[in-house]
PDB file of C-alpha atoms in Angstrom:
ATOM      1  CA  UNK A   1       6.799 -34.611 -59.417  1.00 91.00           C
ATOM      2  CA  UNK A   2      10.315 -33.293 -58.891  1.00 98.00           C
ATOM      3  CA  UNK A   3      11.032 -32.156 -55.353  1.00 98.00           C
ATOM      4  CA  UNK A   4      14.727 -31.333 -55.594  1.00 98.00           C
ATOM      5  CA  UNK A   5      17.177 -29.955 -58.115  1.00 98.00           C
ATOM      6  CA  UNK A   6      20.961 -29.560 -58.143  1.00 98.00           C
ATOM      7  CA  UNK A   7      22.757 -26.803 -60.048  1.00 98.00           C
ATOM      8  CA  UNK A   8      26.365 -25.648 -60.222  1.00 98.00           C
ATOM      9  CA  UNK A   9      27.308 -21.988 -60.559  1.00 98.00           C
ATOM     10  CA  UNK A  10      29.405 -21.165 -63.664  1.00 98.00           C
ATOM     11  CA  UNK A  11      33.002 -20.455 -62.644  1.00 97.00           C
ATOM     12  CA  UNK A  12      35.229 -17.735 -64.118  1.00 97.00           C
ATOM     13  CA  UNK A  13      36.753 -20.385 -66.406  1.00 96.00           C
ATOM     14  CA  UNK A  14      33.343 -21.119 -68.001  1.00 97.00           C
ATOM     15  CA  UNK A  15      34.196 -18.950 -71.012  1.00 94.00           C
ATOM     16  CA  UNK A  16      37.054 -21.357 -71.856  1.00 91.00           C
ATOM     17  CA  UNK A  17      34.873 -24.465 -72.005  1.00 87.00           C
ATOM     18  CA  UNK A  18      34.355 -26.921 -74.843  1.00 85.00           C
ATOM     19  CA  UNK A  19      32.140 -25.976 -77.754  1.00 90.00           C
ATOM     20  CA  UNK A  20      31.320 -27.008 -81.305  1.00 82.00           C
ATOM     21  CA  UNK A  21      29.213 -23.898 -81.922  1.00 83.00           C
ATOM     22  CA  UNK A  22      30.284 -20.855 -83.885  1.00 83.00           C
ATOM     23  CA  UNK A  23      28.388 -18.366 -81.731  1.00 88.00           C
ATOM     24  CA  UNK A  24      31.265 -16.500 -80.135  1.00 90.00           C
ATOM     25  CA  UNK A  25      32.789 -16.358 -76.673  1.00 92.00           C
ATOM     26  CA  UNK A  26      30.337 -16.341 -73.764  1.00 96.00           C
ATOM     27  CA  UNK A  27      29.890 -13.255 -71.630  1.00 98.00           C
ATOM     28  CA  UNK A  28      30.439 -14.452 -68.051  1.00 98.00           C
ATOM     29  CA  UNK A  29      28.402 -11.708 -66.382  1.00 98.00           C
ATOM     30  CA  UNK A  30      25.468 -12.413 -68.681  1.00 98.00           C
ATOM     31  CA  UNK A  31      25.838 -16.171 -68.140  1.00 98.00           C
ATOM     32  CA  UNK A  32      25.644 -15.664 -64.374  1.00 98.00           C
ATOM     33  CA  UNK A  33      22.491 -13.560 -64.768  1.00 98.00           C
ATOM     34  CA  UNK A  34      20.897 -16.224 -66.967  1.00 98.00           C
ATOM     35  CA  UNK A  35      21.895 -18.945 -64.498  1.00 98.00           C
ATOM     36  CA  UNK A  36      20.354 -16.996 -61.621  1.00 98.00           C
ATOM     37  CA  UNK A  37      17.090 -16.714 -63.587  1.00 99.00           C
ATOM     38  CA  UNK A  38      17.274 -20.475 -64.203  1.00 99.00           C
ATOM     39  CA  UNK A  39      17.499 -21.106 -60.454  1.00 99.00           C
ATOM     40  CA  UNK A  40      14.530 -18.824 -59.818  1.00 98.00           C
ATOM     41  CA  UNK A  41      12.513 -20.738 -62.421  1.00 99.00           C
ATOM     42  CA  UNK A  42      13.300 -24.055 -60.710  1.00 98.00           C
ATOM     43  CA  UNK A  43      12.094 -22.560 -57.431  1.00 98.00           C
ATOM     44  CA  UNK A  44       8.919 -21.271 -59.094  1.00 98.00           C
ATOM     45  CA  UNK A  45       8.308 -24.837 -60.274  1.00 98.00           C
ATOM     46  CA  UNK A  46       8.313 -25.935 -56.627  1.00 98.00           C
ATOM     47  CA  UNK A  47      11.732 -27.548 -56.251  1.00 98.00           C
ATOM     48  CA  UNK A  48      14.294 -27.095 -53.490  1.00 98.00           C
ATOM     49  CA  UNK A  49      17.482 -26.024 -55.278  1.00 98.00           C
ATOM     50  CA  UNK A  50      20.934 -27.116 -54.079  1.00 98.00           C
ATOM     51  CA  UNK A  51      23.549 -24.696 -55.423  1.00 98.00           C
ATOM     52  CA  UNK A  52      27.053 -26.138 -55.807  1.00 98.00           C
ATOM     53  CA  UNK A  53      29.932 -23.620 -56.064  1.00 97.00           C
ATOM     54  CA  UNK A  54      31.747 -23.383 -59.393  1.00 96.00           C
ATOM     55  CA  UNK A  55      35.078 -25.101 -59.969  1.00 96.00           C
ATOM     56  CA  UNK A  56      37.745 -23.234 -61.946  1.00 96.00           C
ATOM     57  CA  UNK A  57      39.428 -26.511 -62.873  1.00 97.00           C
ATOM     58  CA  UNK A  58      36.383 -27.625 -64.868  1.00 97.00           C
ATOM     59  CA  UNK A  59      35.021 -24.893 -67.182  1.00 95.00           C
ATOM     60  CA  UNK A  60      32.052 -27.002 -68.328  1.00 96.00           C
ATOM     61  CA  UNK A  61      31.014 -28.224 -64.894  1.00 97.00           C
ATOM     62  CA  UNK A  62      27.934 -25.979 -64.724  1.00 98.00           C
ATOM     63  CA  UNK A  63      26.391 -28.605 -67.043  1.00 98.00           C
ATOM     64  CA  UNK A  64      25.726 -30.937 -64.109  1.00 98.00           C
ATOM     65  CA  UNK A  65      23.260 -33.165 -65.963  1.00 98.00           C
ATOM     66  CA  UNK A  66      26.157 -34.996 -67.604  1.00 98.00           C
ATOM     67  CA  UNK A  67      27.535 -36.258 -64.288  1.00 98.00           C
ATOM     68  CA  UNK A  68      24.691 -38.520 -63.180  1.00 98.00           C
ATOM     69  CA  UNK A  69      21.421 -40.287 -63.894  1.00 98.00           C
ATOM     70  CA  UNK A  70      18.961 -39.946 -61.010  1.00 98.00           C
ATOM     71  CA  UNK A  71      15.869 -42.023 -60.242  1.00 98.00           C
ATOM     72  CA  UNK A  72      13.586 -42.006 -57.168  1.00 97.00           C
ATOM     73  CA  UNK A  73      15.512 -44.814 -55.459  1.00 97.00           C
ATOM     74  CA  UNK A  74      19.058 -44.829 -56.802  1.00 98.00           C
ATOM     75  CA  UNK A  75      21.672 -42.736 -58.595  1.00 98.00           C
ATOM     76  CA  UNK A  76      24.166 -43.630 -61.299  1.00 98.00           C
ATOM     77  CA  UNK A  77      27.387 -41.615 -61.388  1.00 98.00           C
ATOM     78  CA  UNK A  78      28.347 -41.282 -65.029  1.00 98.00           C
ATOM     79  CA  UNK A  79      31.760 -41.388 -66.698  1.00 97.00           C
ATOM     80  CA  UNK A  80      31.773 -38.325 -68.997  1.00 97.00           C
ATOM     81  CA  UNK A  81      33.201 -38.923 -72.450  1.00 94.00           C
ATOM     82  CA  UNK A  82      35.230 -35.694 -72.741  1.00 94.00           C
ATOM     83  CA  UNK A  83      38.616 -36.064 -71.013  1.00 92.00           C
ATOM     84  CA  UNK A  84      38.591 -32.485 -69.733  1.00 91.00           C
ATOM     85  CA  UNK A  85      35.182 -33.078 -68.115  1.00 94.00           C
ATOM     86  CA  UNK A  86      35.717 -36.500 -66.580  1.00 93.00           C
ATOM     87  CA  UNK A  87      36.834 -35.169 -63.198  1.00 95.00           C
ATOM     88  CA  UNK A  88      33.560 -33.269 -62.762  1.00 96.00           C
ATOM     89  CA  UNK A  89      32.015 -36.375 -61.243  1.00 97.00           C
ATOM     90  CA  UNK A  90      34.155 -36.064 -58.098  1.00 94.00           C
ATOM     91  CA  UNK A  91      32.573 -32.762 -57.006  1.00 92.00           C
ATOM     92  CA  UNK A  92      29.115 -34.084 -57.812  1.00 97.00           C
ATOM     93  CA  UNK A  93      29.564 -37.495 -56.166  1.00 97.00           C
ATOM     94  CA  UNK A  94      29.815 -35.857 -52.759  1.00 95.00           C
ATOM     95  CA  UNK A  95      26.611 -33.873 -53.361  1.00 98.00           C
ATOM     96  CA  UNK A  96      24.679 -36.848 -54.739  1.00 98.00           C
ATOM     97  CA  UNK A  97      25.714 -39.011 -51.781  1.00 98.00           C
ATOM     98  CA  UNK A  98      23.956 -36.520 -49.500  1.00 98.00           C
ATOM     99  CA  UNK A  99      20.666 -37.507 -51.179  1.00 98.00           C
ATOM    100  CA  UNK A 100      21.147 -41.175 -52.134  1.00 98.00           C
ATOM    101  CA  UNK A 101      22.297 -44.312 -50.339  1.00 98.00           C
ATOM    102  CA  UNK A 102      22.134 -46.575 -53.391  1.00 98.00           C
ATOM    103  CA  UNK A 103      24.679 -45.458 -55.994  1.00 98.00           C
ATOM    104  CA  UNK A 104      26.027 -47.211 -59.077  1.00 98.00           C
ATOM    105  CA  UNK A 105      28.960 -46.197 -61.280  1.00 98.00           C
ATOM    106  CA  UNK A 106      29.706 -46.295 -64.999  1.00 98.00           C
ATOM    107  CA  UNK A 107      33.238 -47.616 -65.312  1.00 98.00           C
ATOM    108  CA  UNK A 108      35.912 -47.262 -67.989  1.00 98.00           C
ATOM    109  CA  UNK A 109      36.215 -48.134 -70.810  1.00 98.00           C
ATOM    110  CA  UNK A 110      32.523 -47.237 -70.714  1.00 98.00           C
ATOM    111  CA  UNK A 111      31.703 -43.558 -71.132  1.00 98.00           C
ATOM    112  CA  UNK A 112      28.351 -41.922 -70.529  1.00 98.00           C
ATOM    113  CA  UNK A 113      26.997 -38.367 -70.416  1.00 98.00           C
ATOM    114  CA  UNK A 114      23.706 -37.732 -68.630  1.00 98.00           C
ATOM    115  CA  UNK A 115      22.619 -35.562 -71.552  1.00 98.00           C
ATOM    116  CA  UNK A 116      22.287 -38.762 -73.574  1.00 98.00           C
ATOM    117  CA  UNK A 117      19.696 -40.255 -71.200  1.00 98.00           C
ATOM    118  CA  UNK A 118      15.954 -39.620 -71.479  1.00 98.00           C
ATOM    119  CA  UNK A 119      13.443 -41.183 -69.107  1.00 98.00           C
ATOM    120  CA  UNK A 120       9.902 -41.800 -70.333  1.00 98.00           C
ATOM    121  CA  UNK A 121       7.982 -43.434 -67.478  1.00 98.00           C
ATOM    122  CA  UNK A 122       9.670 -46.796 -66.759  1.00 98.00           C
ATOM    123  CA  UNK A 123      11.864 -46.715 -69.891  1.00 98.00           C
ATOM    124  CA  UNK A 124      15.208 -45.002 -70.322  1.00 98.00           C
ATOM    125  CA  UNK A 125      16.444 -44.148 -73.799  1.00 98.00           C
ATOM    126  CA  UNK A 126      20.246 -44.169 -73.972  1.00 98.00           C
ATOM    127  CA  UNK A 127      21.874 -42.303 -76.850  1.00 98.00           C
ATOM    128  CA  UNK A 128      25.128 -43.381 -78.451  1.00 98.00           C
ATOM    129  CA  UNK A 129      27.017 -40.170 -79.195  1.00 97.00           C
ATOM    130  CA  UNK A 130      30.517 -38.734 -79.301  1.00 95.00           C
ATOM    131  CA  UNK A 131      30.380 -38.736 -75.485  1.00 97.00           C
ATOM    132  CA  UNK A 132      28.485 -41.963 -74.685  1.00 98.00           C
ATOM    133  CA  UNK A 133      29.846 -45.232 -76.070  1.00 98.00           C
ATOM    134  CA  UNK A 134      28.297 -48.687 -76.371  1.00 98.00           C
ATOM    135  CA  UNK A 135      30.140 -50.034 -73.332  1.00 98.00           C
ATOM    136  CA  UNK A 136      28.811 -47.267 -71.102  1.00 98.00           C
ATOM    137  CA  UNK A 137      25.315 -47.581 -72.557  1.00 98.00           C
ATOM    138  CA  UNK A 138      25.241 -51.335 -71.916  1.00 98.00           C
ATOM    139  CA  UNK A 139      26.438 -50.805 -68.343  1.00 98.00           C
ATOM    140  CA  UNK A 140      23.607 -48.365 -67.696  1.00 98.00           C
ATOM    141  CA  UNK A 141      21.079 -50.659 -69.370  1.00 98.00           C
ATOM    142  CA  UNK A 142      22.146 -53.512 -67.096  1.00 98.00           C
ATOM    143  CA  UNK A 143      21.839 -51.324 -63.982  1.00 98.00           C
ATOM    144  CA  UNK A 144      18.402 -50.090 -64.996  1.00 98.00           C
ATOM    145  CA  UNK A 145      17.098 -53.578 -65.737  1.00 98.00           C
ATOM    146  CA  UNK A 146      18.429 -54.803 -62.377  1.00 98.00           C
ATOM    147  CA  UNK A 147      16.288 -52.115 -60.760  1.00 98.00           C
ATOM    148  CA  UNK A 148      13.138 -52.950 -62.714  1.00 98.00           C
ATOM    149  CA  UNK A 149      13.387 -50.340 -65.474  1.00 98.00           C
ATOM    150  CA  UNK A 150      13.705 -50.854 -69.227  1.00 98.00           C
ATOM    151  CA  UNK A 151      16.582 -49.569 -71.333  1.00 98.00           C
ATOM    152  CA  UNK A 152      16.607 -48.827 -75.053  1.00 98.00           C
ATOM    153  CA  UNK A 153      19.803 -47.866 -76.870  1.00 98.00           C
ATOM    154  CA  UNK A 154      19.458 -45.280 -79.649  1.00 98.00           C
ATOM    155  CA  UNK A 155      22.181 -44.475 -82.175  1.00 97.00           C
ATOM    156  CA  UNK A 156      22.493 -40.737 -82.832  1.00 98.00           C
ATOM    157  CA  UNK A 157      23.191 -39.525 -86.351  1.00 95.00           C
ATOM    158  CA  UNK A 158      23.578 -35.754 -85.974  1.00 94.00           C
ATOM    159  CA  UNK A 159      22.641 -34.480 -82.541  1.00 96.00           C
ATOM    160  CA  UNK A 160      25.342 -33.728 -79.970  1.00 93.00           C
ATOM    161  CA  UNK A 161      23.408 -35.416 -77.148  1.00 97.00           C
ATOM    162  CA  UNK A 162      20.153 -37.370 -77.193  1.00 98.00           C
ATOM    163  CA  UNK A 163      18.336 -34.626 -75.291  1.00 98.00           C
ATOM    164  CA  UNK A 164      19.529 -32.008 -77.757  1.00 97.00           C
ATOM    165  CA  UNK A 165      16.617 -33.103 -79.913  1.00 98.00           C
ATOM    166  CA  UNK A 166      13.978 -34.628 -77.656  1.00 98.00           C
ATOM    167  CA  UNK A 167      12.176 -33.958 -74.363  1.00 98.00           C
ATOM    168  CA  UNK A 168       9.434 -35.759 -72.461  1.00 98.00           C
ATOM    169  CA  UNK A 169       6.561 -33.645 -71.140  1.00 98.00           C
ATOM    170  CA  UNK A 170       4.531 -36.405 -69.484  1.00 97.00           C
ATOM    171  CA  UNK A 171       1.196 -37.820 -70.647  1.00 96.00           C
ATOM    172  CA  UNK A 172       2.986 -39.797 -73.388  1.00 98.00           C
ATOM    173  CA  UNK A 173       3.873 -36.495 -75.099  1.00 98.00           C
ATOM    174  CA  UNK A 174       7.332 -35.713 -76.465  1.00 98.00           C
ATOM    175  CA  UNK A 175       8.923 -32.663 -78.057  1.00 98.00           C
ATOM    176  CA  UNK A 176      11.014 -33.748 -81.045  1.00 98.00           C
ATOM    177  CA  UNK A 177      13.267 -32.188 -83.662  1.00 98.00           C
ATOM    178  CA  UNK A 178      15.489 -33.311 -86.518  1.00 98.00           C
ATOM    179  CA  UNK A 179      16.362 -37.000 -86.615  1.00 98.00           C
ATOM    180  CA  UNK A 180      13.810 -37.874 -83.919  1.00 98.00           C
ATOM    181  CA  UNK A 181      10.729 -36.562 -85.752  1.00 98.00           C
ATOM    182  CA  UNK A 182      10.306 -39.842 -87.641  1.00 97.00           C
ATOM    183  CA  UNK A 183      12.512 -42.099 -85.518  1.00 98.00           C
ATOM    184  CA  UNK A 184      10.799 -45.501 -85.113  1.00 98.00           C
ATOM    185  CA  UNK A 185      11.603 -45.725 -81.383  1.00 98.00           C
ATOM    186  CA  UNK A 186       9.441 -42.663 -80.708  1.00 98.00           C
ATOM    187  CA  UNK A 187       6.517 -43.209 -83.071  1.00 97.00           C
ATOM    188  CA  UNK A 188       4.195 -44.483 -80.332  1.00 97.00           C
ATOM    189  CA  UNK A 189       4.258 -41.141 -78.502  1.00 98.00           C
ATOM    190  CA  UNK A 190       2.229 -37.999 -79.100  1.00 98.00           C
ATOM    191  CA  UNK A 191       4.654 -35.573 -80.778  1.00 98.00           C
ATOM    192  CA  UNK A 192       5.120 -31.841 -80.621  1.00 98.00           C
ATOM    193  CA  UNK A 193       7.338 -31.249 -83.655  1.00 98.00           C
ATOM    194  CA  UNK A 194       9.870 -28.425 -83.497  1.00 98.00           C
ATOM    195  CA  UNK A 195      10.505 -26.734 -86.864  1.00 98.00           C
ATOM    196  CA  UNK A 196      14.115 -26.852 -88.149  1.00 98.00           C
ATOM    197  CA  UNK A 197      14.695 -23.130 -87.550  1.00 98.00           C
ATOM    198  CA  UNK A 198      13.767 -23.579 -83.868  1.00 98.00           C
ATOM    199  CA  UNK A 199      15.674 -26.817 -83.257  1.00 98.00           C
ATOM    200  CA  UNK A 200      17.369 -25.496 -80.109  1.00 98.00           C
ATOM    201  CA  UNK A 201      13.956 -25.301 -78.414  1.00 98.00           C
ATOM    202  CA  UNK A 202      13.646 -29.105 -78.448  1.00 98.00           C
ATOM    203  CA  UNK A 203      15.811 -29.099 -75.338  1.00 98.00           C
ATOM    204  CA  UNK A 204      13.134 -28.011 -72.890  1.00 98.00           C
ATOM    205  CA  UNK A 205      12.285 -29.450 -69.464  1.00 98.00           C
ATOM    206  CA  UNK A 206       9.026 -30.304 -67.762  1.00 98.00           C
ATOM    207  CA  UNK A 207       9.333 -29.437 -64.084  1.00 98.00           C
ATOM    208  CA  UNK A 208       6.071 -30.142 -62.268  1.00 98.00           C
ATOM    209  CA  UNK A 209       3.411 -27.666 -63.453  1.00 98.00           C
ATOM    210  CA  UNK A 210       5.603 -25.891 -65.990  1.00 98.00           C
ATOM    211  CA  UNK A 211       7.627 -26.531 -69.126  1.00 98.00           C
ATOM    212  CA  UNK A 212      10.767 -24.392 -69.104  1.00 99.00           C
ATOM    213  CA  UNK A 213      11.744 -23.396 -72.654  1.00 98.00           C
ATOM    214  CA  UNK A 214      14.457 -21.210 -74.169  1.00 98.00           C
ATOM    215  CA  UNK A 215      13.279 -17.711 -75.092  1.00 98.00           C
ATOM    216  CA  UNK A 216      12.913 -16.712 -78.717  1.00 98.00           C
ATOM    217  CA  UNK A 217      11.164 -19.733 -80.232  1.00 98.00           C
ATOM    218  CA  UNK A 218       7.540 -18.644 -80.687  1.00 98.00           C
ATOM    219  CA  UNK A 219       6.312 -21.543 -82.844  1.00 98.00           C
ATOM    220  CA  UNK A 220       7.475 -24.158 -80.352  1.00 98.00           C
ATOM    221  CA  UNK A 221       6.129 -22.154 -77.401  1.00 98.00           C
ATOM    222  CA  UNK A 222       2.734 -21.880 -79.097  1.00 98.00           C
ATOM    223  CA  UNK A 223       2.619 -25.623 -79.779  1.00 98.00           C
ATOM    224  CA  UNK A 224       3.496 -26.478 -76.177  1.00 98.00           C
ATOM    225  CA  UNK A 225       0.901 -24.034 -74.838  1.00 98.00           C
ATOM    226  CA  UNK A 226      -1.709 -25.448 -77.238  1.00 98.00           C
ATOM    227  CA  UNK A 227      -0.984 -28.913 -75.847  1.00 98.00           C
ATOM    228  CA  UNK A 228      -2.093 -27.640 -72.436  1.00 98.00           C
ATOM    229  CA  UNK A 229       1.211 -26.815 -70.746  1.00 98.00           C
ATOM    230  CA  UNK A 230       2.217 -23.629 -68.948  1.00 98.00           C
ATOM    231  CA  UNK A 231       5.608 -22.334 -70.045  1.00 98.00           C
ATOM    232  CA  UNK A 232       8.439 -20.321 -68.529  1.00 98.00           C
ATOM    233  CA  UNK A 233      10.794 -18.731 -71.061  1.00 98.00           C
ATOM    234  CA  UNK A 234      14.459 -18.215 -70.178  1.00 98.00           C
ATOM    235  CA  UNK A 235      17.263 -16.502 -72.063  1.00 98.00           C
ATOM    236  CA  UNK A 236      19.918 -19.114 -72.841  1.00 98.00           C
ATOM    237  CA  UNK A 237      22.288 -17.322 -75.242  1.00 98.00           C
ATOM    238  CA  UNK A 238      25.446 -17.728 -73.128  1.00 98.00           C
ATOM    239  CA  UNK A 239      24.877 -21.443 -72.579  1.00 98.00           C
ATOM    240  CA  UNK A 240      23.999 -22.151 -76.199  1.00 97.00           C
ATOM    241  CA  UNK A 241      27.435 -20.783 -77.108  1.00 97.00           C
ATOM    242  CA  UNK A 242      28.956 -23.713 -75.187  1.00 96.00           C
ATOM    243  CA  UNK A 243      26.606 -26.372 -76.622  1.00 93.00           C
ATOM    244  CA  UNK A 244      24.468 -26.214 -73.472  1.00 95.00           C
ATOM    245  CA  UNK A 245      20.699 -26.361 -73.115  1.00 97.00           C
ATOM    246  CA  UNK A 246      18.123 -26.115 -70.364  1.00 98.00           C
ATOM    247  CA  UNK A 247      18.307 -29.749 -69.321  1.00 98.00           C
ATOM    248  CA  UNK A 248      22.104 -29.609 -69.048  1.00 98.00           C
ATOM    249  CA  UNK A 249      22.059 -27.092 -66.204  1.00 98.00           C
ATOM    250  CA  UNK A 250      20.384 -29.199 -63.524  1.00 98.00           C
ATOM    251  CA  UNK A 251      19.814 -32.605 -62.047  1.00 98.00           C
ATOM    252  CA  UNK A 252      16.123 -33.071 -61.228  1.00 98.00           C
ATOM    253  CA  UNK A 253      14.774 -35.714 -58.856  1.00 98.00           C
TER     254      UNK A 253
END
């Protein structure tokens, strides 16, 4: 059960953030509306939401997931792999310290984005991507094993972040797309397979009694509902334009 969530309001500079998509420039007003609906969904799921003000200096900083890895007993402040995003951790460190006494840090030359980390029970999968390197992954693995967790490093072939293509819903059930559909590390789990045309929907989040999914992906929604989960659909168009998904917009603990 998640009791708390942290979000960061998109700043006016959000429209100038990093992106590899070809979906056009975000509409800030629309992004703020979608972010507000996201916060309301987190509240509906039963979490207390901490809202951090936006920071003009960091256009991508609304994607707070990349700044930390949170567990019940300790936090790990990441070291984001994009130079323009690295300073985002300073705003978030202050917030995270208000909730955690035990805090670890990923240190250079290691880089790590929280979007590359997926927890399934006592195991954390750590993706090697353009933003998370082997040094950072090994640092996190060492921290996790010190604390009694298991760490498994996964090389990404195509996805931007690990959680771009996989989500854990609980009950040994995962949502998978693309390269993770037949990936040997995930074959022991019950799979909900996202069709190629709905790949974006693989980035969904289970928050207590609900699975929050992006709107407009009916096949994936139907499969998740058929598996016994209640869903909340949210419009995500303005965050998809900046390579962002549902998991990226919050830290859940």
